[in-house]
Tab-separated table of C-alpha atoms and ligand atoms in Angstrom:
chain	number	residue	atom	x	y	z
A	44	UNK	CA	2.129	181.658	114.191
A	45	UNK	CA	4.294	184.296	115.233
A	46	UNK	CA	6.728	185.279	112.585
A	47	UNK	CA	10.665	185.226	113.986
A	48	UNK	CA	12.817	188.006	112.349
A	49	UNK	CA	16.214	186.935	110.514
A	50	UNK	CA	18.207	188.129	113.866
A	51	UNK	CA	15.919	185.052	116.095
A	52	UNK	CA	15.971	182.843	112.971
A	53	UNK	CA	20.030	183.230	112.807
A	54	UNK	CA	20.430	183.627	116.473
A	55	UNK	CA	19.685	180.319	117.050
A	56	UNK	CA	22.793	179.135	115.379
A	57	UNK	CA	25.395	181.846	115.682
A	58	UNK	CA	24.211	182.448	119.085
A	59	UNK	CA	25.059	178.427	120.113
A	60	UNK	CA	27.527	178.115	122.631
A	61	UNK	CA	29.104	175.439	119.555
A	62	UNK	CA	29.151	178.030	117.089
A	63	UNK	CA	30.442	180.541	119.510
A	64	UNK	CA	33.265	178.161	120.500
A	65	UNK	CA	34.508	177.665	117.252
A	66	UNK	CA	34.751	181.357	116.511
A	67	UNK	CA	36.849	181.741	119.530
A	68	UNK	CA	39.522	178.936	118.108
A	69	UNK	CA	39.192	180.833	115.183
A	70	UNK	CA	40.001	183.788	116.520
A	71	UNK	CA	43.397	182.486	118.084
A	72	UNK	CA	44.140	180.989	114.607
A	73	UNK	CA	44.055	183.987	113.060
A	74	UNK	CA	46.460	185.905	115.337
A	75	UNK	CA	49.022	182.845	115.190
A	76	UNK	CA	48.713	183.262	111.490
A	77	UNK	CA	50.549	186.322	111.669
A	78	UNK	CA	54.184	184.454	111.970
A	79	UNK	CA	53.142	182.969	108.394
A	80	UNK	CA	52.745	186.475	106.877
A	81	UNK	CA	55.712	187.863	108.657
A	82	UNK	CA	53.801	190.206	110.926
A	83	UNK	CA	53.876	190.877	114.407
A	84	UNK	CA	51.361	190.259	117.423
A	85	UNK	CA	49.788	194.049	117.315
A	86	UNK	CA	47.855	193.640	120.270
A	87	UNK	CA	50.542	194.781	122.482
A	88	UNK	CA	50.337	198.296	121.414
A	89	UNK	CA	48.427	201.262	123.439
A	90	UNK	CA	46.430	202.275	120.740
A	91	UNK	CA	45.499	198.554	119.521
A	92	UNK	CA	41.896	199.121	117.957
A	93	UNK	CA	39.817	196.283	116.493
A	94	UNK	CA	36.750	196.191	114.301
A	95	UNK	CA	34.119	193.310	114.577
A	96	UNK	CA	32.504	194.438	110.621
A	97	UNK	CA	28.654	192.440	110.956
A	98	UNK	CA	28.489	191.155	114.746
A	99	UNK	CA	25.325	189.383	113.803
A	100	UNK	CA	24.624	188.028	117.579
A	101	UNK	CA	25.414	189.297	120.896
A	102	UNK	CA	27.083	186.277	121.934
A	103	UNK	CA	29.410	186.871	118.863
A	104	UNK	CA	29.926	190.493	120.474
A	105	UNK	CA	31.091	188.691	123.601
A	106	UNK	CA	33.293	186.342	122.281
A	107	UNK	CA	34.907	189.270	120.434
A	108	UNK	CA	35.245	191.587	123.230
A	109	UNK	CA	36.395	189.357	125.583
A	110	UNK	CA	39.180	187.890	123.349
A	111	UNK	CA	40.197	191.261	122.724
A	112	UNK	CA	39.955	192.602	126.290
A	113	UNK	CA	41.814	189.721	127.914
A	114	UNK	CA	44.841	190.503	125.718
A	115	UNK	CA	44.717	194.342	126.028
A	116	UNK	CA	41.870	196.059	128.738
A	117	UNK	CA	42.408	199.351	127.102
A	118	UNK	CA	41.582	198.421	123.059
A	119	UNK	CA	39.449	200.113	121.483
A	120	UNK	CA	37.218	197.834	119.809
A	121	UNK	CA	34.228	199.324	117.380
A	122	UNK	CA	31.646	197.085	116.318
A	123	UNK	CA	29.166	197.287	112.865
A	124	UNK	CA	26.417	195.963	111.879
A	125	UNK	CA	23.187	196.896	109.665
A	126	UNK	CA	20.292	195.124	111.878
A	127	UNK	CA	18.483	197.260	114.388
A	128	UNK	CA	18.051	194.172	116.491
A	129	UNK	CA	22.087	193.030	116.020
A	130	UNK	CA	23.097	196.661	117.316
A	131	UNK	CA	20.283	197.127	120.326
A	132	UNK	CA	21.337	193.681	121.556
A	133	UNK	CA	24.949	195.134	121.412
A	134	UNK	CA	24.550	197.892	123.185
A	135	UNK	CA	22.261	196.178	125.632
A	136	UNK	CA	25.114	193.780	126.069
A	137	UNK	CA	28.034	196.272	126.570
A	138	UNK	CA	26.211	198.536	128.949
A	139	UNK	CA	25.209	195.268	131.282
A	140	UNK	CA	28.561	193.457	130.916
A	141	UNK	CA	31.492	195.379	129.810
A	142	UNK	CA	30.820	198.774	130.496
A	143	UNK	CA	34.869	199.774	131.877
A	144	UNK	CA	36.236	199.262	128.593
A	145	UNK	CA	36.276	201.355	125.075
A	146	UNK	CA	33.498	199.735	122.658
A	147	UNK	CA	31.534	201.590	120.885
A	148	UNK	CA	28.564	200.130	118.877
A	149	UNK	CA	26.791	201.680	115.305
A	150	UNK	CA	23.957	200.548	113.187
A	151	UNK	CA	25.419	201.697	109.689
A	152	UNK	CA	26.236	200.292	106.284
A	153	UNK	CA	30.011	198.771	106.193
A	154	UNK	CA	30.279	200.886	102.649
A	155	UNK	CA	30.026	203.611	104.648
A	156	UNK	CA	32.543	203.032	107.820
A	157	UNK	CA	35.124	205.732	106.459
A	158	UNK	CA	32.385	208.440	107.439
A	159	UNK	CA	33.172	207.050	111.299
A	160	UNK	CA	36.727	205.743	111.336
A	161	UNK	CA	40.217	207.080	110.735
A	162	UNK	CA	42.240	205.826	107.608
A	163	UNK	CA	45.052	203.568	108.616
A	164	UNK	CA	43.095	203.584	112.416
A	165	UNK	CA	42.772	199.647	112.923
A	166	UNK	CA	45.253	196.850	113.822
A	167	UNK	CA	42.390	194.318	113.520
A	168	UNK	CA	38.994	193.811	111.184
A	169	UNK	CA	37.177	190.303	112.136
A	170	UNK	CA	34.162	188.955	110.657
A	171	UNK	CA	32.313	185.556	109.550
A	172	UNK	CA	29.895	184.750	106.682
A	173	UNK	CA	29.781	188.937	105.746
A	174	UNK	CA	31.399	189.244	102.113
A	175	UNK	CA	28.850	186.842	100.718
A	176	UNK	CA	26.329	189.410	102.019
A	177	UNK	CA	28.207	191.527	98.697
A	178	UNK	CA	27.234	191.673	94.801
A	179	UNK	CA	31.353	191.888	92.963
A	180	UNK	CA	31.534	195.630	92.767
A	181	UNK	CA	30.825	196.177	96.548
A	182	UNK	CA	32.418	193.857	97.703
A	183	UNK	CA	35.580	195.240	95.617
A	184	UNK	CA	34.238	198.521	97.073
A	185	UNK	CA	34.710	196.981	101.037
A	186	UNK	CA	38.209	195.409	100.548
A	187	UNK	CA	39.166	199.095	99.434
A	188	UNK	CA	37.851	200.377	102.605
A	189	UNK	CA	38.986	197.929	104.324
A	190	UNK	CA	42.802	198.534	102.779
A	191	UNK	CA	42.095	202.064	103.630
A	192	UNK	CA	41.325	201.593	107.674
A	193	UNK	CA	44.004	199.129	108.735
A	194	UNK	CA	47.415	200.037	109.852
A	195	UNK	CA	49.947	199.193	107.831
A	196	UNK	CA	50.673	195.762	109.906
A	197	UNK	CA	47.058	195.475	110.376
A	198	UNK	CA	45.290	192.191	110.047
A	199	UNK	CA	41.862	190.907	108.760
A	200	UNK	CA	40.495	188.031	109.925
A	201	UNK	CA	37.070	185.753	108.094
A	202	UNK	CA	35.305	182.663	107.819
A	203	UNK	CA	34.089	182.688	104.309
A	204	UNK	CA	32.159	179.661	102.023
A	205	UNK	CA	34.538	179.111	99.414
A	206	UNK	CA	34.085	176.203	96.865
A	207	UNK	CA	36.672	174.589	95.523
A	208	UNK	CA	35.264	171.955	93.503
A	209	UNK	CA	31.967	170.489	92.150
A	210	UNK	CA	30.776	169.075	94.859
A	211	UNK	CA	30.833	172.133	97.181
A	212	UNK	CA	29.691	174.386	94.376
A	213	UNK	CA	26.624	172.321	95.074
A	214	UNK	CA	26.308	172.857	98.631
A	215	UNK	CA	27.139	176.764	98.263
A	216	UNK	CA	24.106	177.199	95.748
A	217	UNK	CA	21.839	174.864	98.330
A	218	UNK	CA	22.967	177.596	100.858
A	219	UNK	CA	22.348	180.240	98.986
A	220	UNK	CA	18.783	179.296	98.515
A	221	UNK	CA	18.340	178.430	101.744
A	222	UNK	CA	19.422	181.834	102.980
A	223	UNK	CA	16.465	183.241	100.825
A	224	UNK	CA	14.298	181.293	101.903
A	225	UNK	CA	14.541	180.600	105.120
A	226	UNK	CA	16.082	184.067	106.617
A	227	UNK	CA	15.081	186.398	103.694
A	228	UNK	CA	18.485	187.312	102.932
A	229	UNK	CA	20.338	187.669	99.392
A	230	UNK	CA	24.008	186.250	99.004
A	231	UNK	CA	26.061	186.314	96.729
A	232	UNK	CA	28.656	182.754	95.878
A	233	UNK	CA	32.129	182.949	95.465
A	234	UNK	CA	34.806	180.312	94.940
A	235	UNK	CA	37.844	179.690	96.356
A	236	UNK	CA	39.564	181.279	93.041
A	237	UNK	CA	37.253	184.251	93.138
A	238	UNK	CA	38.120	184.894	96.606
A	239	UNK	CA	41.833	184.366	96.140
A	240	UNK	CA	41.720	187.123	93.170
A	241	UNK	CA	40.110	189.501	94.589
A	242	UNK	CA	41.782	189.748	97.983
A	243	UNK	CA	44.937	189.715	95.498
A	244	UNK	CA	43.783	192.676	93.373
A	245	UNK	CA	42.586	194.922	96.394
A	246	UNK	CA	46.288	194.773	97.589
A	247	UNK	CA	46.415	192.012	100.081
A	248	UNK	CA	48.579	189.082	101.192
A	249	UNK	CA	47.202	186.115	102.699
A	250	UNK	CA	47.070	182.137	104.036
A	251	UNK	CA	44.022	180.362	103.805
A	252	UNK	CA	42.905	177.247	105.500
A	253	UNK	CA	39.617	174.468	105.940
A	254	UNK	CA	37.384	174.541	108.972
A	255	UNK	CA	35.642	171.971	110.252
A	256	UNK	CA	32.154	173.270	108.363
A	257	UNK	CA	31.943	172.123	104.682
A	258	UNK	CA	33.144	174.898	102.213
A	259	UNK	CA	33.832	177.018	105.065
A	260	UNK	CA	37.661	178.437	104.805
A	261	UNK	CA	39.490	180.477	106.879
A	262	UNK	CA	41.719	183.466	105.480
A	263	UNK	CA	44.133	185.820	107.437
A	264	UNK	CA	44.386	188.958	105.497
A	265	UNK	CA	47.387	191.579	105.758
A	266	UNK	CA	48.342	194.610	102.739
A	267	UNK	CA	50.755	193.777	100.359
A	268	UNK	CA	50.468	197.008	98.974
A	269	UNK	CA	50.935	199.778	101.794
B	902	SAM	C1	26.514	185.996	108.993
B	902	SAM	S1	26.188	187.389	109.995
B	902	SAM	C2	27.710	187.691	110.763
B	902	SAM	C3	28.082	186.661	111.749
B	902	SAM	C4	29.060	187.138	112.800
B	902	SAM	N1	30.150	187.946	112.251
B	902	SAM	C5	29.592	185.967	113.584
B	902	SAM	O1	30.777	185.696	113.526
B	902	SAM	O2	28.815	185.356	114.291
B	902	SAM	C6	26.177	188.675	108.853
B	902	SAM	C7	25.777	190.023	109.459
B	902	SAM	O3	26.197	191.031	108.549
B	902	SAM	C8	25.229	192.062	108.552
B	902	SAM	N2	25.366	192.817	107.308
B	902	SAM	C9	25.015	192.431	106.063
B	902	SAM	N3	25.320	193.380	105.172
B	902	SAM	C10	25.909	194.392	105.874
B	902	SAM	C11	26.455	195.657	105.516
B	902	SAM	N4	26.457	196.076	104.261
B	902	SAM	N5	26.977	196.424	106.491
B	902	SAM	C12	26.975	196.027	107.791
B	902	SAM	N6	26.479	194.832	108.189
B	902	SAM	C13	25.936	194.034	107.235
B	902	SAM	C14	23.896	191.355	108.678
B	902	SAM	O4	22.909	192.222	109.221
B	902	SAM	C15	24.256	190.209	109.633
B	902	SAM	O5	23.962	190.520	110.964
């Protein structure tokens, strides 16, 4: 039997054109979340510059790229992730496809992204299922890089499981376990409270909703504390 690394194994549902489609929606959610938080649409600036923190999946890379693209051609959009095979695929993937615009790709550790960005350099940080990927004090450690990289009417954007009673409690330790033993991977649970402190004590303001996958929640993200 041929063994399938955690990129194939994961691939197979973050690469679906379903899965792909509801990041997109979620990606336009996000941005009209700004009215809520009092912020403005950045993406009509020159310098807009986006970060997708864990791409994950090529298609996820093209779904970003071209949702930030078709709003402003010259973004600069910078994309993360810690797999070999997420990053090649990347690369492959801008090269073949989208090759006139400003996207640079990097294999690196997101505890380390102030080593290749600017402080107060991005207007946008997405990602989805990535801070569960974090033990408490790194992912305290992220948010404060995080803080540290946006603009000051920056946004963050994330698809998170977040239990928020009993019952999904259940299905985020299920999850858990069948992240270890089905992809290899360790994560970490947090509830909907944990989430909402922490994002509160690493200076942020933010709105929060349900998606249509159990426990899943979305959260817009902008400082509170500049
Ligand atoms: C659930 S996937 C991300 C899914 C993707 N954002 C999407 O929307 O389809 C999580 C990704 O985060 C990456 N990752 C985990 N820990 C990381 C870290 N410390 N720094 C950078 N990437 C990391 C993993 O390699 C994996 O590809």
């Amino acid at each position: 039997m041929i063994a399938m690394s955690y990129y194939t194994k994961w691939g197979m549902i973050i690469g679906s054109p379903i899965f792909q489609r509801f990041l997109r929606e979620n990606y336009a959610k996000g941005l009209s979340d700004l009215h809520l938080l009092k912020r403005e649409n950045p993406f009509f600036q020159s310098d807009f510059s986006s970060l997708l923190c864990g791409v994950g999946n090529a298609e996820t890379a093209r779904s970003f790229i071209e949702f930030v693209t078709n709003r402003n051609p010259n973004a600069h959009i910078f994309i993360i992730d810690l797999g070999t095979e997420q990053i090649d695929a990347v690369k492959k993937l801008v090269k073949h496809n989208f090759g006139k615009y400003d996207i640079k790709a990097q294999q690196m550790n997101a505890l380390d992204l102030t080593t290749w960005l600017k402080r107060s350099s991005l207007d946008w940080i997405e990602t989805d299922g990535f801070l569960e990927f974090f033990s408490p004090p790194q992912l305290q450690k992220l948010l404060k890089i995080w803080h540290t990289l946006l603009k000051k009417d920056g946004y963050i954007t994330i698809r998170e499981p977040a239990s928020d009673n009993i019952w999904e409690s259940v299905i985020d330790v299920l999850r858990v376990w069948m992240a270890k033993w089905w992809l290899g991977v360790r994560l970490y649970v947090y509830s909907l409270t944990d989430l909402k402190r922490i994002f509160h004590d690493s200076g942020f303001l933010f709105k929060t909703f349900p998606t249509k996958v159990p426990t899943f929640r979305r959260f817009t993200l902008v400082k509170s504390v500049l």
